[in-house]
Tab-separated table of N, CA and C in Angstrom:
chain	number	residue	atom	x	y	z
A	1	MET	N	0.857	-1.173	0.000
A	1	MET	CA	0.000	0.000	0.000
A	1	MET	C	0.901	1.234	0.000
A	2	SER	N	0.561	2.213	-0.823
A	2	SER	CA	1.404	3.396	-0.925
A	2	SER	C	1.296	4.265	0.326
A	3	THR	N	2.315	5.080	0.509
A	3	THR	CA	2.365	5.953	1.683
A	3	THR	C	1.192	6.916	1.702
A	4	SER	N	0.813	7.449	0.552
A	4	SER	CA	-0.289	8.418	0.532
A	4	SER	C	-1.625	7.764	0.912
A	5	VAL	N	-1.840	6.515	0.504
A	5	VAL	CA	-3.065	5.805	0.878
A	5	VAL	C	-3.072	5.545	2.377
A	6	LYS	N	-1.920	5.137	2.916
A	6	LYS	CA	-1.813	4.908	4.359
A	6	LYS	C	-2.095	6.193	5.132
A	7	GLU	N	-1.589	7.304	4.618
A	7	GLU	CA	-1.828	8.582	5.293
A	7	GLU	C	-3.305	8.954	5.263
A	8	ILE	N	-3.957	8.732	4.142
A	8	ILE	CA	-5.381	9.056	4.022
A	8	ILE	C	-6.199	8.169	4.955
A	9	VAL	N	-5.920	6.872	4.947
A	9	VAL	CA	-6.641	5.939	5.817
A	9	VAL	C	-6.368	6.271	7.281
A	10	GLY	N	-5.102	6.562	7.606
A	10	GLY	CA	-4.743	6.933	8.970
A	10	GLY	C	-5.431	8.207	9.427
A	11	ALA	N	-5.504	9.189	8.537
A	11	ALA	CA	-6.166	10.459	8.875
A	11	ALA	C	-7.658	10.240	9.097
A	12	LEU	N	-8.291	9.488	8.202
A	12	LEU	CA	-9.727	9.224	8.356
A	12	LEU	C	-10.008	8.481	9.663
A	13	ALA	N	-9.154	7.510	9.983
A	13	ALA	CA	-9.338	6.751	11.224
A	13	ALA	C	-9.136	7.646	12.439
A	14	ARG	N	-8.077	8.437	12.422
A	14	ARG	CA	-7.774	9.312	13.571
A	14	ARG	C	-8.893	10.311	13.822
A	15	PHE	N	-9.285	11.030	12.786
A	15	PHE	CA	-10.291	12.070	12.982
A	15	PHE	C	-11.691	11.483	13.149
A	16	GLY	N	-11.942	10.335	12.516
A	16	GLY	CA	-13.231	9.665	12.713
A	16	GLY	C	-13.401	9.175	14.135
A	17	LEU	N	-12.357	8.545	14.673
A	17	LEU	CA	-12.409	8.064	16.052
A	17	LEU	C	-12.475	9.231	17.025
A	18	ALA	N	-11.772	10.315	16.718
A	18	ALA	CA	-11.858	11.517	17.569
A	18	ALA	C	-13.298	12.012	17.616
A	19	ALA	N	-13.954	12.052	16.466
A	19	ALA	CA	-15.352	12.508	16.422
A	19	ALA	C	-16.260	11.595	17.240
A	20	VAL	N	-16.050	10.291	17.133
A	20	VAL	CA	-16.848	9.330	17.904
A	20	VAL	C	-16.729	9.627	19.390
A	21	TRP	N	-15.489	9.736	19.878
A	21	TRP	CA	-15.283	9.960	21.317
A	21	TRP	C	-15.834	11.313	21.752
A	22	LEU	N	-15.608	12.355	20.965
A	22	LEU	CA	-16.074	13.688	21.354
A	22	LEU	C	-17.606	13.766	21.379
A	23	ILE	N	-18.246	13.169	20.395
A	23	ILE	CA	-19.710	13.192	20.342
A	23	ILE	C	-20.301	12.333	21.447
A	24	ALA	N	-19.835	11.088	21.552
A	24	ALA	CA	-20.388	10.168	22.556
A	24	ALA	C	-20.166	10.702	23.971
A	25	GLY	N	-18.945	11.115	24.275
A	25	GLY	CA	-18.647	11.622	25.610
A	25	GLY	C	-19.345	12.934	25.900
A	26	GLY	N	-19.368	13.812	24.910
A	26	GLY	CA	-20.010	15.118	25.095
A	26	GLY	C	-21.498	15.004	25.380
A	27	ILE	N	-22.189	14.154	24.634
A	27	ILE	CA	-23.629	13.963	24.848
A	27	ILE	C	-23.886	13.450	26.258
A	28	LYS	N	-23.078	12.492	26.698
A	28	LYS	CA	-23.279	11.903	28.034
A	28	LYS	C	-22.938	12.888	29.148
A	29	LEU	N	-21.923	13.724	28.930
A	29	LEU	CA	-21.581	14.716	29.953
A	29	LEU	C	-22.681	15.758	30.108
A	30	LEU	N	-23.386	16.038	29.026
A	30	LEU	CA	-24.472	17.024	29.085
A	30	LEU	C	-25.714	16.491	29.795
A	31	ASP	N	-25.825	15.169	29.920
A	31	ASP	CA	-26.984	14.571	30.594
A	31	ASP	C	-26.504	13.480	31.551
A	32	PRO	N	-25.950	13.885	32.704
A	32	PRO	CA	-25.383	12.896	33.618
A	32	PRO	C	-26.407	11.915	34.189
A	33	LEU	N	-27.667	12.331	34.318
A	33	LEU	CA	-28.694	11.420	34.822
A	33	LEU	C	-28.914	10.266	33.840
A	34	ALA	N	-29.043	10.592	32.559
A	34	ALA	CA	-29.222	9.547	31.543
A	34	ALA	C	-27.980	8.658	31.473
A	35	SER	N	-26.811	9.253	31.622
A	35	SER	CA	-25.575	8.478	31.615
A	35	SER	C	-25.562	7.490	32.773
A	36	ARG	N	-25.983	7.944	33.945
A	36	ARG	CA	-26.035	7.061	35.112
A	36	ARG	C	-27.036	5.926	34.888
A	37	GLN	N	-28.205	6.240	34.304
A	37	GLN	CA	-29.212	5.216	34.040
A	37	GLN	C	-28.690	4.180	33.048
A	38	ALA	N	-27.935	4.632	32.060
A	38	ALA	CA	-27.377	3.712	31.071
A	38	ALA	C	-26.363	2.773	31.718
A	39	VAL	N	-25.482	3.328	32.549
A	39	VAL	CA	-24.475	2.506	33.235
A	39	VAL	C	-25.164	1.519	34.176
A	40	GLN	N	-26.163	1.990	34.897
A	40	GLN	CA	-26.884	1.147	35.856
A	40	GLN	C	-27.610	0.004	35.164
A	41	ALA	N	-28.114	0.253	33.960
A	41	ALA	CA	-28.889	-0.755	33.238
A	41	ALA	C	-28.072	-2.007	32.914
A	42	PHE	N	-26.758	-1.866	32.809
A	42	PHE	CA	-25.912	-3.022	32.520
A	42	PHE	C	-25.791	-3.976	33.710
A	43	GLU	N	-26.125	-3.486	34.887
A	43	GLU	CA	-26.078	-4.287	36.112
A	43	GLU	C	-24.714	-4.934	36.332
A	44	ILE	N	-23.666	-4.158	36.086
A	44	ILE	CA	-22.292	-4.628	36.246
A	44	ILE	C	-21.579	-3.839	37.357
A	45	ILE	N	-21.780	-2.539	37.362
A	45	ILE	CA	-21.084	-1.644	38.290
A	45	ILE	C	-21.833	-1.593	39.629
A	46	PRO	N	-21.118	-1.776	40.740
A	46	PRO	CA	-21.776	-1.653	42.047
A	46	PRO	C	-22.372	-0.257	42.240
A	47	ARG	N	-23.475	-0.193	42.928
A	47	ARG	CA	-24.227	1.047	43.136
A	47	ARG	C	-23.355	2.202	43.638
A	48	ASP	N	-22.417	1.902	44.520
A	48	ASP	CA	-21.561	2.949	45.088
A	48	ASP	C	-20.666	3.617	44.039
A	49	TYR	N	-20.448	2.959	42.928
A	49	TYR	CA	-19.549	3.490	41.907
A	49	TYR	C	-20.270	4.011	40.659
A	50	LEU	N	-21.577	3.927	40.641
A	50	LEU	CA	-22.335	4.328	39.448
A	50	LEU	C	-22.068	5.777	39.044
A	51	GLN	N	-22.135	6.689	40.000
A	51	GLN	CA	-21.966	8.105	39.669
A	51	GLN	C	-20.558	8.390	39.164
A	52	ILE	N	-19.567	7.750	39.762
A	52	ILE	CA	-18.181	7.955	39.329
A	52	ILE	C	-18.015	7.497	37.884
A	53	VAL	N	-18.544	6.324	37.563
A	53	VAL	CA	-18.429	5.794	36.201
A	53	VAL	C	-19.266	6.629	35.231
A	54	ALA	N	-20.459	7.037	35.665
A	54	ALA	CA	-21.354	7.798	34.785
A	54	ALA	C	-20.770	9.149	34.391
A	55	ILE	N	-19.913	9.704	35.199
A	55	ILE	CA	-19.277	10.982	34.862
A	55	ILE	C	-17.847	10.752	34.358
A	56	GLY	N	-17.132	9.835	34.992
A	56	GLY	CA	-15.745	9.594	34.620
A	56	GLY	C	-15.573	9.003	33.241
A	57	LEU	N	-16.451	8.083	32.865
A	57	LEU	CA	-16.343	7.437	31.555
A	57	LEU	C	-16.524	8.438	30.408
A	58	PRO	N	-17.583	9.256	30.421
A	58	PRO	CA	-17.707	10.241	29.338
A	58	PRO	C	-16.569	11.259	29.330
A	59	ALA	N	-16.080	11.634	30.502
A	59	ALA	CA	-14.950	12.566	30.563
A	59	ALA	C	-13.721	11.927	29.912
A	60	PHE	N	-13.495	10.647	30.188
A	60	PHE	CA	-12.378	9.918	29.580
A	60	PHE	C	-12.549	9.843	28.065
A	61	GLU	N	-13.776	9.617	27.607
A	61	GLU	CA	-14.043	9.578	26.169
A	61	GLU	C	-13.704	10.919	25.518
A	62	VAL	N	-14.082	12.008	26.145
A	62	VAL	CA	-13.773	13.337	25.600
A	62	VAL	C	-12.267	13.559	25.572
A	63	ILE	N	-11.569	13.138	26.616
A	63	ILE	CA	-10.108	13.271	26.648
A	63	ILE	C	-9.474	12.480	25.502
A	64	LEU	N	-9.944	11.250	25.287
A	64	LEU	CA	-9.426	10.459	24.161
A	64	LEU	C	-9.673	11.185	22.843
A	65	GLY	N	-10.864	11.726	22.670
A	65	GLY	CA	-11.190	12.463	21.454
A	65	GLY	C	-10.292	13.673	21.245
A	66	LEU	N	-10.040	14.413	22.316
A	66	LEU	CA	-9.172	15.584	22.214
A	66	LEU	C	-7.734	15.187	21.889
A	67	LEU	N	-7.246	14.125	22.519
A	67	LEU	CA	-5.892	13.657	22.222
A	67	LEU	C	-5.755	13.257	20.754
A	68	LEU	N	-6.756	12.569	20.229
A	68	LEU	CA	-6.721	12.177	18.815
A	68	LEU	C	-6.818	13.403	17.909
A	69	LEU	N	-7.695	14.310	18.252
A	69	LEU	CA	-7.877	15.514	17.443
A	69	LEU	C	-6.588	16.329	17.392
A	70	LEU	N	-5.952	16.477	18.549
A	70	LEU	CA	-4.722	17.255	18.626
A	70	LEU	C	-3.501	16.484	18.129
A	71	GLY	N	-3.610	15.175	18.049
A	71	GLY	CA	-2.487	14.359	17.578
A	71	GLY	C	-1.438	14.124	18.638
A	72	THR	N	-1.861	14.082	19.876
A	72	THR	CA	-0.943	13.883	20.994
A	72	THR	C	-1.045	12.445	21.479
A	73	PHE	N	0.104	11.788	21.664
A	73	PHE	CA	0.137	10.405	22.140
A	73	PHE	C	-0.770	9.503	21.298
A	74	LEU	N	-0.593	9.540	19.986
A	74	LEU	CA	-1.511	8.825	19.091
A	74	LEU	C	-1.555	7.323	19.346
A	75	ARG	N	-0.415	6.688	19.440
A	75	ARG	CA	-0.436	5.225	19.631
A	75	ARG	C	-0.984	4.837	21.002
A	76	PRO	N	-0.546	5.458	22.098
A	76	PRO	CA	-1.150	5.114	23.394
A	76	PRO	C	-2.658	5.403	23.427
A	77	THR	N	-3.070	6.468	22.767
A	77	THR	CA	-4.500	6.793	22.718
A	77	THR	C	-5.250	5.755	21.901
A	78	ALA	N	-4.628	5.275	20.833
A	78	ALA	CA	-5.242	4.215	20.032
A	78	ALA	C	-5.399	2.943	20.860
A	79	VAL	N	-4.385	2.612	21.649
A	79	VAL	CA	-4.462	1.427	22.511
A	79	VAL	C	-5.579	1.595	23.536
A	80	ALA	N	-5.628	2.749	24.192
A	80	ALA	CA	-6.687	3.000	25.181
A	80	ALA	C	-8.057	2.939	24.527
A	81	SER	N	-8.167	3.479	23.324
A	81	SER	CA	-9.441	3.445	22.590
A	81	SER	C	-9.846	2.011	22.277
A	82	GLY	N	-8.887	1.216	21.821
A	82	GLY	CA	-9.167	-0.176	21.499
A	82	GLY	C	-9.585	-0.978	22.716
A	83	VAL	N	-8.897	-0.760	23.819
A	83	VAL	CA	-9.249	-1.469	25.058
A	83	VAL	C	-10.655	-1.068	25.506
A	84	LEU	N	-10.944	0.223	25.472
A	84	LEU	CA	-12.265	0.683	25.900
A	84	LEU	C	-13.365	0.139	24.986
A	85	MET	N	-13.110	0.091	23.691
A	85	MET	CA	-14.099	-0.499	22.781
A	85	MET	C	-14.292	-1.981	23.087
A	86	GLY	N	-13.210	-2.673	23.403
A	86	GLY	CA	-13.319	-4.079	23.795
A	86	GLY	C	-14.168	-4.256	25.042
A	87	VAL	N	-14.002	-3.356	26.004
A	87	VAL	CA	-14.822	-3.395	27.229
A	87	VAL	C	-16.285	-3.143	26.880
A	88	PHE	N	-16.534	-2.180	26.011
A	88	PHE	CA	-17.923	-1.899	25.611
A	88	PHE	C	-18.548	-3.105	24.922
A	89	ILE	N	-17.803	-3.735	24.029
A	89	ILE	CA	-18.315	-4.910	23.324
A	89	ILE	C	-18.617	-6.025	24.321
A	90	ALA	N	-17.707	-6.249	25.262
A	90	ALA	CA	-17.921	-7.287	26.285
A	90	ALA	C	-19.149	-6.965	27.136
A	91	ALA	N	-19.352	-5.707	27.480
A	91	ALA	CA	-20.517	-5.317	28.286
A	91	ALA	C	-21.818	-5.553	27.522
A	92	ILE	N	-21.823	-5.248	26.238
A	92	ILE	CA	-23.022	-5.471	25.419
A	92	ILE	C	-23.307	-6.964	25.309
A	93	ILE	N	-22.278	-7.757	25.069
A	93	ILE	CA	-22.449	-9.213	24.991
A	93	ILE	C	-22.962	-9.748	26.327
A	94	SER	N	-22.427	-9.232	27.416
A	94	SER	CA	-22.857	-9.656	28.753
A	94	SER	C	-24.335	-9.338	28.985
A	95	ALA	N	-24.748	-8.133	28.633
A	95	ALA	CA	-26.155	-7.744	28.813
A	95	ALA	C	-27.062	-8.649	27.979
A	96	TRP	N	-26.657	-8.905	26.753
A	96	TRP	CA	-27.435	-9.765	25.857
A	96	TRP	C	-27.513	-11.181	26.421
A	97	ALA	N	-26.375	-11.715	26.859
A	97	ALA	CA	-26.322	-13.090	27.377
A	97	ALA	C	-27.164	-13.247	28.649
A	98	ARG	N	-27.273	-12.185	29.424
A	98	ARG	CA	-28.054	-12.244	30.662
A	98	ARG	C	-29.524	-11.919	30.440
A	99	GLY	N	-29.914	-11.696	29.188
A	99	GLY	CA	-31.315	-11.464	28.861
A	99	GLY	C	-31.818	-10.068	29.182
A	100	LEU	N	-30.909	-9.119	29.386
A	100	LEU	CA	-31.328	-7.744	29.655
A	100	LEU	C	-31.818	-7.103	28.363
A	101	GLN	N	-32.802	-6.280	28.471
A	101	GLN	CA	-33.285	-5.528	27.309
A	101	GLN	C	-32.961	-4.072	27.564
A	102	ILE	N	-31.778	-3.675	27.102
A	102	ILE	CA	-31.320	-2.314	27.366
A	102	ILE	C	-30.762	-1.666	26.113
A	103	ASP	N	-30.859	-0.358	26.088
A	103	ASP	CA	-30.170	0.462	25.102
A	103	ASP	C	-28.813	0.752	25.723
A	104	CYS	N	-27.747	0.566	25.003
A	104	CYS	CA	-26.413	0.695	25.585
A	104	CYS	C	-26.115	2.106	26.072
A	105	GLY	N	-26.758	3.111	25.509
A	105	GLY	CA	-26.486	4.480	25.925
A	105	GLY	C	-25.158	4.997	25.397
A	106	CYS	N	-24.640	4.360	24.377
A	106	CYS	CA	-23.325	4.724	23.856
A	106	CYS	C	-23.277	6.165	23.336
A	107	PHE	N	-24.377	6.623	22.789
A	107	PHE	CA	-24.451	7.993	22.289
A	107	PHE	C	-25.596	8.728	22.974
A	108	GLY	N	-25.681	8.574	24.280
A	108	GLY	CA	-26.718	9.229	25.074
A	108	GLY	C	-27.896	8.309	25.305
A	109	GLY	N	-28.750	8.729	26.209
A	109	GLY	CA	-29.908	7.910	26.552
A	109	GLY	C	-29.469	6.655	27.272
A	110	GLY	N	-30.095	5.564	26.951
A	110	GLY	CA	-29.738	4.289	27.559
A	110	GLY	C	-30.722	3.870	28.623
A	111	GLY	N	-30.572	2.658	29.065
A	111	GLY	CA	-31.461	2.119	30.080
A	111	GLY	C	-32.359	1.048	29.500
A	112	TYR	N	-33.357	0.655	30.298
A	112	TYR	CA	-34.292	-0.391	29.887
A	112	TYR	C	-35.012	0.012	28.613
A	113	ASN	N	-35.125	-0.943	27.668
A	113	ASN	CA	-35.830	-0.696	26.415
A	113	ASN	C	-36.471	-2.004	25.959
A	114	PRO	N	-37.795	-2.121	26.076
A	114	PRO	CA	-38.459	-3.381	25.708
A	114	PRO	C	-38.398	-3.697	24.215
A	115	GLU	N	-37.991	-2.732	23.389
A	115	GLU	CA	-37.941	-2.951	21.941
A	115	GLU	C	-36.600	-3.517	21.470
A	116	VAL	N	-35.687	-3.753	22.395
A	116	VAL	CA	-34.374	-4.292	22.034
A	116	VAL	C	-34.523	-5.739	21.578
A	117	THR	N	-33.867	-6.048	20.476
A	117	THR	CA	-33.890	-7.401	19.904
A	117	THR	C	-32.443	-7.892	19.751
A	118	PRO	N	-32.264	-9.150	19.404
A	118	PRO	CA	-30.902	-9.615	19.114
A	118	PRO	C	-30.215	-8.774	18.028
A	119	MET	N	-30.981	-8.310	17.057
A	119	MET	CA	-30.392	-7.465	16.005
A	119	MET	C	-29.863	-6.156	16.582
A	120	THR	N	-30.519	-5.639	17.607
A	120	THR	CA	-30.041	-4.420	18.263
A	120	THR	C	-28.646	-4.657	18.812
A	121	TYR	N	-28.499	-5.774	19.541
A	121	TYR	CA	-27.197	-6.087	20.124
A	121	TYR	C	-26.156	-6.346	19.042
A	122	LEU	N	-26.538	-7.080	18.002
A	122	LEU	CA	-25.586	-7.355	16.924
A	122	LEU	C	-25.134	-6.075	16.236
A	123	SER	N	-26.054	-5.140	16.023
A	123	SER	CA	-25.670	-3.882	15.371
A	123	SER	C	-24.766	-3.048	16.275
A	124	GLU	N	-25.027	-3.054	17.589
A	124	GLU	CA	-24.164	-2.316	18.517
A	124	GLU	C	-22.769	-2.937	18.572
A	125	ILE	N	-22.710	-4.257	18.589
A	125	ILE	CA	-21.418	-4.952	18.598
A	125	ILE	C	-20.673	-4.676	17.288
A	126	GLY	N	-21.380	-4.726	16.177
A	126	GLY	CA	-20.766	-4.434	14.876
A	126	GLY	C	-20.249	-3.009	14.788
A	127	ARG	N	-21.051	-2.071	15.269
A	127	ARG	CA	-20.639	-0.661	15.258
A	127	ARG	C	-19.370	-0.479	16.098
A	128	ASP	N	-19.385	-1.012	17.321
A	128	ASP	CA	-18.215	-0.866	18.188
A	128	ASP	C	-17.022	-1.632	17.646
A	129	GLY	N	-17.267	-2.746	16.956
A	129	GLY	CA	-16.187	-3.465	16.281
A	129	GLY	C	-15.549	-2.603	15.200
A	130	GLY	N	-16.376	-1.844	14.500
A	130	GLY	CA	-15.859	-0.905	13.500
A	130	GLY	C	-15.008	0.183	14.139
A	131	PHE	N	-15.460	0.687	15.288
A	131	PHE	CA	-14.680	1.695	16.001
A	131	PHE	C	-13.365	1.101	16.518
A	132	LEU	N	-13.410	-0.158	16.930
A	132	LEU	CA	-12.200	-0.859	17.356
A	132	LEU	C	-11.213	-0.961	16.187
A	133	LEU	N	-11.737	-1.223	15.012
A	133	LEU	CA	-10.897	-1.276	13.815
A	133	LEU	C	-10.245	0.086	13.552
A	134	LEU	N	-10.984	1.167	13.774
A	134	LEU	CA	-10.391	2.506	13.615
A	134	LEU	C	-9.205	2.681	14.569
A	135	ALA	N	-9.359	2.215	15.802
A	135	ALA	CA	-8.271	2.320	16.775
A	135	ALA	C	-7.045	1.529	16.307
A	136	VAL	N	-7.273	0.360	15.729
A	136	VAL	CA	-6.169	-0.449	15.214
A	136	VAL	C	-5.459	0.288	14.078
A	137	VAL	N	-6.230	0.896	13.197
A	137	VAL	CA	-5.642	1.647	12.081
A	137	VAL	C	-4.828	2.830	12.602
A	138	VAL	N	-5.357	3.542	13.586
A	138	VAL	CA	-4.608	4.669	14.162
A	138	VAL	C	-3.294	4.177	14.757
A	139	TYR	N	-3.318	3.025	15.379
A	139	TYR	CA	-2.090	2.468	15.959
A	139	TYR	C	-1.089	2.097	14.858
A	140	ILE	N	-1.554	1.452	13.813
A	140	ILE	CA	-0.662	0.976	12.756
A	140	ILE	C	-0.161	2.120	11.881
A	141	TRP	N	-1.066	3.022	11.503
A	141	TRP	CA	-0.729	4.141	10.626
A	141	TRP	C	-1.144	5.460	11.270
A	142	PRO	N	-0.472	5.866	12.327
A	142	PRO	CA	-0.860	7.125	12.975
A	142	PRO	C	-0.599	8.311	12.040
A	143	PHE	N	-1.620	9.064	11.767
A	143	PHE	CA	-1.494	10.240	10.902
A	143	PHE	C	-0.917	11.380	11.742
A	144	LYS	N	0.352	11.678	11.509
A	144	LYS	CA	1.058	12.610	12.376
A	144	LYS	C	1.049	14.043	11.857
A	145	ARG	N	0.625	14.217	10.631
A	145	ARG	CA	0.521	15.590	10.149
A	145	ARG	C	-0.619	16.268	10.886
A	146	ALA	N	-0.520	17.533	11.073
A	146	ALA	CA	-1.525	18.307	11.826
A	146	ALA	C	-1.580	17.832	13.268
A	147	ALA	N	-0.457	17.333	13.772
A	147	ALA	CA	-0.392	16.865	15.151
A	147	ALA	C	0.434	17.848	15.969
A	148	ILE	N	-0.027	18.126	17.166
A	148	ILE	CA	0.693	19.052	18.039
A	148	ILE	C	2.003	18.436	18.520
A	149	ALA	N	1.917	17.181	18.951
A	149	ALA	CA	3.121	16.500	19.453
A	149	ALA	C	3.095	15.045	18.996
A	150	PRO	N	3.515	14.800	17.737
A	150	PRO	CA	3.457	13.436	17.231
A	150	PRO	C	4.391	12.545	17.982
């Protein structure tokens, strides 16, 4: 693959993943109650830690987005992004396997949803798998142009 194609793919992955984190985290930070309900719906986090996760997780997502946007610590940020996407995928699979009917709340909202079907879970897993792929691309071909500290 030519260098220019790698740069284009790397740039699209970097800025696309930055947009994902900034949008997802920003929406959740603007509605902390909905964020807490979404986290609680997974029935994984102990009650005492719900508020910390409901605010800390979206803040971390925004930080990842800003790091990618600015081009700072691209490879470590890609690794953190990939790990977090893996955790999200595992949480969705866990909710599905336990028979929960929830909206993941990945882009706001979340909580109990009686309209959730297996296709809902499969589409969420597929979407997050795509985002995980973006993180892998950023790691392999970090687009360092327009970066503050490559």
